[in-house]
mmCIF file of C-alpha atoms in Angstrom:
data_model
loop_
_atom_site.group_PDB
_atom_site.id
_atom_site.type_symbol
_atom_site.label_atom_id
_atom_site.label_comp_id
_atom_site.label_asym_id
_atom_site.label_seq_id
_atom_site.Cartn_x
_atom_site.Cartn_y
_atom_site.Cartn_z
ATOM 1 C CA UNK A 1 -4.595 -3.021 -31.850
ATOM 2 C CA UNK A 2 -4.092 -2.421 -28.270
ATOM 3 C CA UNK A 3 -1.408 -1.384 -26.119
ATOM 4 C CA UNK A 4 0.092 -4.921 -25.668
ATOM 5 C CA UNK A 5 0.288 -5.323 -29.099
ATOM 6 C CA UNK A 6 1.482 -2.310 -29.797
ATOM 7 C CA UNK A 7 4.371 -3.360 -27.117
ATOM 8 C CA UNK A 8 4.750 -6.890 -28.378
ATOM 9 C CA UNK A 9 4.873 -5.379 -31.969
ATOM 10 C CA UNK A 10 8.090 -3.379 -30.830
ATOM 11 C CA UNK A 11 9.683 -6.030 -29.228
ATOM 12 C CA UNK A 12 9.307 -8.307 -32.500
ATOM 13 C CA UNK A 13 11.039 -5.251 -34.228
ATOM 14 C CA UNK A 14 13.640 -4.629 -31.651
ATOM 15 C CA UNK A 15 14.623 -8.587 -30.937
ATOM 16 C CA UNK A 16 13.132 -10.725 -33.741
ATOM 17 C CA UNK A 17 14.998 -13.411 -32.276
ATOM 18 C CA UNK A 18 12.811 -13.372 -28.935
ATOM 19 C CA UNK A 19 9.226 -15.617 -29.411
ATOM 20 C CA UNK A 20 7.284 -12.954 -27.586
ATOM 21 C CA UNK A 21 3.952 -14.387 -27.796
ATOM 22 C CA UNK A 22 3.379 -14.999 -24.470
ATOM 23 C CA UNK A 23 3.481 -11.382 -23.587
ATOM 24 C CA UNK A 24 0.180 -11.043 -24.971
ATOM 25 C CA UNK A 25 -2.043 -13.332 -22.621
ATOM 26 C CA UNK A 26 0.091 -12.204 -19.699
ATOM 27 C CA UNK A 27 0.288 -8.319 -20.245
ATOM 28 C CA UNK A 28 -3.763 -8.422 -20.751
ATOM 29 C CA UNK A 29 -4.183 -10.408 -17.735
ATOM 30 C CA UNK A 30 -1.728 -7.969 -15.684
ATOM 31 C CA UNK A 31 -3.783 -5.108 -16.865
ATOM 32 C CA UNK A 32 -7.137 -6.749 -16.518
ATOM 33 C CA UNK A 33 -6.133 -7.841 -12.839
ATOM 34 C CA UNK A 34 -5.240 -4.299 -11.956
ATOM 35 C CA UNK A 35 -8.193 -2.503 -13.445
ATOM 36 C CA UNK A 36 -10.464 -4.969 -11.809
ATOM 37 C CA UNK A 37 -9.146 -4.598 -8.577
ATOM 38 C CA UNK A 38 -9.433 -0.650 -8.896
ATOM 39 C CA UNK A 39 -12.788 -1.502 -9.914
ATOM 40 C CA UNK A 40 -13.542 -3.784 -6.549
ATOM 41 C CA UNK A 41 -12.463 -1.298 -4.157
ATOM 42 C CA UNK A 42 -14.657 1.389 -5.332
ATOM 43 C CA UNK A 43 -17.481 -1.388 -4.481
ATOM 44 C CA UNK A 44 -15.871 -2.063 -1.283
ATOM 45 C CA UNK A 45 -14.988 1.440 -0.510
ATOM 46 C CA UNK A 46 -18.659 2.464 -1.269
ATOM 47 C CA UNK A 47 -19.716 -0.258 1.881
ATOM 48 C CA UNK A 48 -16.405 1.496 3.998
ATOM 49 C CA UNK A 49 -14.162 -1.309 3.646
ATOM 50 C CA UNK A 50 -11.142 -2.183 1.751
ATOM 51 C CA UNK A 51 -10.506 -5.569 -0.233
ATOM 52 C CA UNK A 52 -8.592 -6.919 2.700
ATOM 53 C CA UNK A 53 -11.471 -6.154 5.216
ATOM 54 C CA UNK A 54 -13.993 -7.852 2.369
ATOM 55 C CA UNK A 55 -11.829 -10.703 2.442
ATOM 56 C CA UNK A 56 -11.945 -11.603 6.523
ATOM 57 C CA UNK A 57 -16.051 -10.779 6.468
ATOM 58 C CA UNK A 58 -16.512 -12.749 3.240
ATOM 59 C CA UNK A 59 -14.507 -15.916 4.960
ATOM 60 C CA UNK A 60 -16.644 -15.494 8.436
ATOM 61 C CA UNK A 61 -19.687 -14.830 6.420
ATOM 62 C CA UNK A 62 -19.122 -18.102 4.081
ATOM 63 C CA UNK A 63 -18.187 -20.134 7.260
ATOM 64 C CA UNK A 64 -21.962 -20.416 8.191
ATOM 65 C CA UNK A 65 -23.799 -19.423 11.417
ATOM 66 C CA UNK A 66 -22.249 -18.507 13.607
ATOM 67 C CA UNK A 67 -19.676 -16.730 11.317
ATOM 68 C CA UNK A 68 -16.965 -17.404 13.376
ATOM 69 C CA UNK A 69 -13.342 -18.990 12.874
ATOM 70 C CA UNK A 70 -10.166 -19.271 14.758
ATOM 71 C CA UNK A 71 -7.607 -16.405 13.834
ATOM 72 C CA UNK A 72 -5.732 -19.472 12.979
ATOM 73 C CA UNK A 73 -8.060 -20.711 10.118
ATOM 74 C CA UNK A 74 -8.605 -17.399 9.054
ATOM 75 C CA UNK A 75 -4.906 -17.252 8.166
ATOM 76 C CA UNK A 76 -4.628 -20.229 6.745
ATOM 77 C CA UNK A 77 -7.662 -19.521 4.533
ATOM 78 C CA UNK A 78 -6.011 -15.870 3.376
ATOM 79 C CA UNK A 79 -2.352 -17.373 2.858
ATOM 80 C CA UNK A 80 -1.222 -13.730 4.385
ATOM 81 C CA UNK A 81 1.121 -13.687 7.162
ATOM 82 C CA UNK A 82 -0.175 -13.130 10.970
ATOM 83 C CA UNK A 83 0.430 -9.754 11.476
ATOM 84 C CA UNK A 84 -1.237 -9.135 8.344
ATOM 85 C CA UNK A 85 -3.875 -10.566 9.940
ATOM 86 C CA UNK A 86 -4.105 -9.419 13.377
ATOM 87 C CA UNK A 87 -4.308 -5.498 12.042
ATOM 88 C CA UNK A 88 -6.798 -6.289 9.851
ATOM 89 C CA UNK A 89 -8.579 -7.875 12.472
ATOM 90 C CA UNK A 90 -8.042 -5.113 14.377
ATOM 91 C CA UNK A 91 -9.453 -2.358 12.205
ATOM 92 C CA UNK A 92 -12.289 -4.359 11.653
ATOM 93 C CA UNK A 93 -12.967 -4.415 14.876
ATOM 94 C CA UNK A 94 -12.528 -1.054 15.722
ATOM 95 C CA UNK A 95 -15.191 -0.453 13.162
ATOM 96 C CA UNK A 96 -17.483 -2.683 14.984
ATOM 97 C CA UNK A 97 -17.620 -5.247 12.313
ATOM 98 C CA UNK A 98 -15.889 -8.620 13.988
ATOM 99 C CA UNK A 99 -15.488 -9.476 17.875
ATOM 100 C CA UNK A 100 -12.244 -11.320 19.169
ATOM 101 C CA UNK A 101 -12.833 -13.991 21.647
ATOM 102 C CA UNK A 102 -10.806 -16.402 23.658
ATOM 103 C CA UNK A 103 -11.318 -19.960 21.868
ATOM 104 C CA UNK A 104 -13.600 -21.593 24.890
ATOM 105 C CA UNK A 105 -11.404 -24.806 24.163
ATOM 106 C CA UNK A 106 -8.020 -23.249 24.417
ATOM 107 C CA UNK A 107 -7.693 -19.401 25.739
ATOM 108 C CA UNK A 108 -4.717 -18.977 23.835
ATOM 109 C CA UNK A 109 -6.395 -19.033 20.567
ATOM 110 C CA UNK A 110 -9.129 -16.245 19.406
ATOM 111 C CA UNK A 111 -12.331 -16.555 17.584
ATOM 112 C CA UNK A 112 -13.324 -13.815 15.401
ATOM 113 C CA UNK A 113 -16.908 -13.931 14.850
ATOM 114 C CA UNK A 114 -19.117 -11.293 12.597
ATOM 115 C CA UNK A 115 -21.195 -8.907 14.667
ATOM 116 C CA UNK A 116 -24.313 -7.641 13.659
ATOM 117 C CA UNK A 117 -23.317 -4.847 11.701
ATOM 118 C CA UNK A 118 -20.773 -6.811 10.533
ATOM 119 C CA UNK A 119 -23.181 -9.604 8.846
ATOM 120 C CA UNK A 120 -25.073 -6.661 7.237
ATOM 121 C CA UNK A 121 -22.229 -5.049 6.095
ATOM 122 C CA UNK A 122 -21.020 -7.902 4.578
ATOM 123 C CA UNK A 123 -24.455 -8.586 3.107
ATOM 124 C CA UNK A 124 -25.106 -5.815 0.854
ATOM 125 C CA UNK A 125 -21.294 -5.893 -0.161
ATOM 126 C CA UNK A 126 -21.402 -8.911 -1.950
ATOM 127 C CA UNK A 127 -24.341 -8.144 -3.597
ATOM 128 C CA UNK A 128 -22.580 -5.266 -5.203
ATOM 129 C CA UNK A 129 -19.457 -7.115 -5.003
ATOM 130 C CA UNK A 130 -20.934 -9.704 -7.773
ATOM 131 C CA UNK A 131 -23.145 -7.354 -9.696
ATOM 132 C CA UNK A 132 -19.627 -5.309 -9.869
ATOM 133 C CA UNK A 133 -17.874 -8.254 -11.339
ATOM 134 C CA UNK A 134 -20.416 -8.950 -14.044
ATOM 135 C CA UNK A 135 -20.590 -5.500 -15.132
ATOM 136 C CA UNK A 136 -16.360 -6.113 -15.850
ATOM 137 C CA UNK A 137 -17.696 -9.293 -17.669
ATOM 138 C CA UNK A 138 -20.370 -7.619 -19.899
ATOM 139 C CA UNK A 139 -17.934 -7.748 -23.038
ATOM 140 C CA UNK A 140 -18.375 -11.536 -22.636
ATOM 141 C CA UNK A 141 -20.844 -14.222 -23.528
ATOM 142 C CA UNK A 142 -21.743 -16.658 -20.744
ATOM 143 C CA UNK A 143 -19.959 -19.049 -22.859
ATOM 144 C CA UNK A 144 -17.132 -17.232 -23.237
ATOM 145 C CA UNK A 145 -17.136 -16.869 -19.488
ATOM 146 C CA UNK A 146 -17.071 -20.309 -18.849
ATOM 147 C CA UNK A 147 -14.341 -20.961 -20.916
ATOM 148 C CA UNK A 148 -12.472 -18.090 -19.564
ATOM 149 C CA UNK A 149 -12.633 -19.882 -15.650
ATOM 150 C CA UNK A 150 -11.474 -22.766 -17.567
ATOM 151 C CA UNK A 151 -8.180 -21.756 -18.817
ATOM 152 C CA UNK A 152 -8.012 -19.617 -15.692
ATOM 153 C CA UNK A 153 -8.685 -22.724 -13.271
ATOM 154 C CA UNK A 154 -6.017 -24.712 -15.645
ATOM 155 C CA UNK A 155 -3.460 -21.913 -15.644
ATOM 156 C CA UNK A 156 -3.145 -21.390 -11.617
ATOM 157 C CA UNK A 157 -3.613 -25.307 -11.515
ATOM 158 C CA UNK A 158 -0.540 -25.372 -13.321
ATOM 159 C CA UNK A 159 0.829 -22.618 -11.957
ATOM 160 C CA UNK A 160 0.724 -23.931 -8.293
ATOM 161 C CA UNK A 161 -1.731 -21.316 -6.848
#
């Protein structure tokens, strides 16, 4: 018995009228979510950047040479709202790790593009990004894993995100 149950166990006492059975599945994956994000940013942290910094070099770094994109796409690929964006552009580029340029086909827009400390950087942070995450996996099979990202995929399918 773990602490959800022990929690869904005195709700069943307390209002035996409530179905309560979905507090299980969501109370683990609350507490899963936040101990694997505590998790993550140790990785990050251990590379000097924060899971919102990973997130902008991982998005340049997946875009393909030469790991640029328009602030604009950037946004739209982090759902987060423009300032959000522009300060973390802005401390990663006071680190050194992304340059802003004026988009050569419209000077009103800006291309962030990795520098070269920021493709390394971003380079040995997903390799301990993903040996991280399988480490929080270890108490699963690979089958079990697969059918994991399957309810997952079908739960934020349904769940419009």
């Amino acid at each position: 018995m773990d602490q959800v149950d022990k929690v869904i166990e005195q709700w069943r006492v307390a209002r035996p009228d409530l179905d309560v059975t979905t507090m299980g599945p969501i109370g683990r994956l609350s507490r899963a979510t936040k101990h694997m994000h505590t998790v993550a940013e140790q990785t990050f942290a251990s590379h000097g950047l924060n899971m919102a910094g990973f997130d902008v070099l991982s998005a340049l770094r997946r875009s393909g040479p030469p790991y640029s994109l328009s602030a604009g796409d950037l946004l739209a690929s982090m759902m987060i709202t423009s300032g959000t964006m522009t300060n973390r552009i802005d401390q990663l580029e006071k680190s050194g790790l992304v340059l802003r340029t004026a988009d050569p086909d419209d000077a009103r827009k800006a291309i962030v593009c990795l520098t070269t400390e920021g493709l390394e950087r971003i380079e040995q942070a997903i390799v301990d990004h993903v040996v991280t995450q399988r480490e929080l996996l270890t108490g699963l099979t690979a089958r079990e894993i697969v059918q994991l990202d399957g309810l997952l995929r079908k739960l934020t399918q349904s769940l419009g995100v």
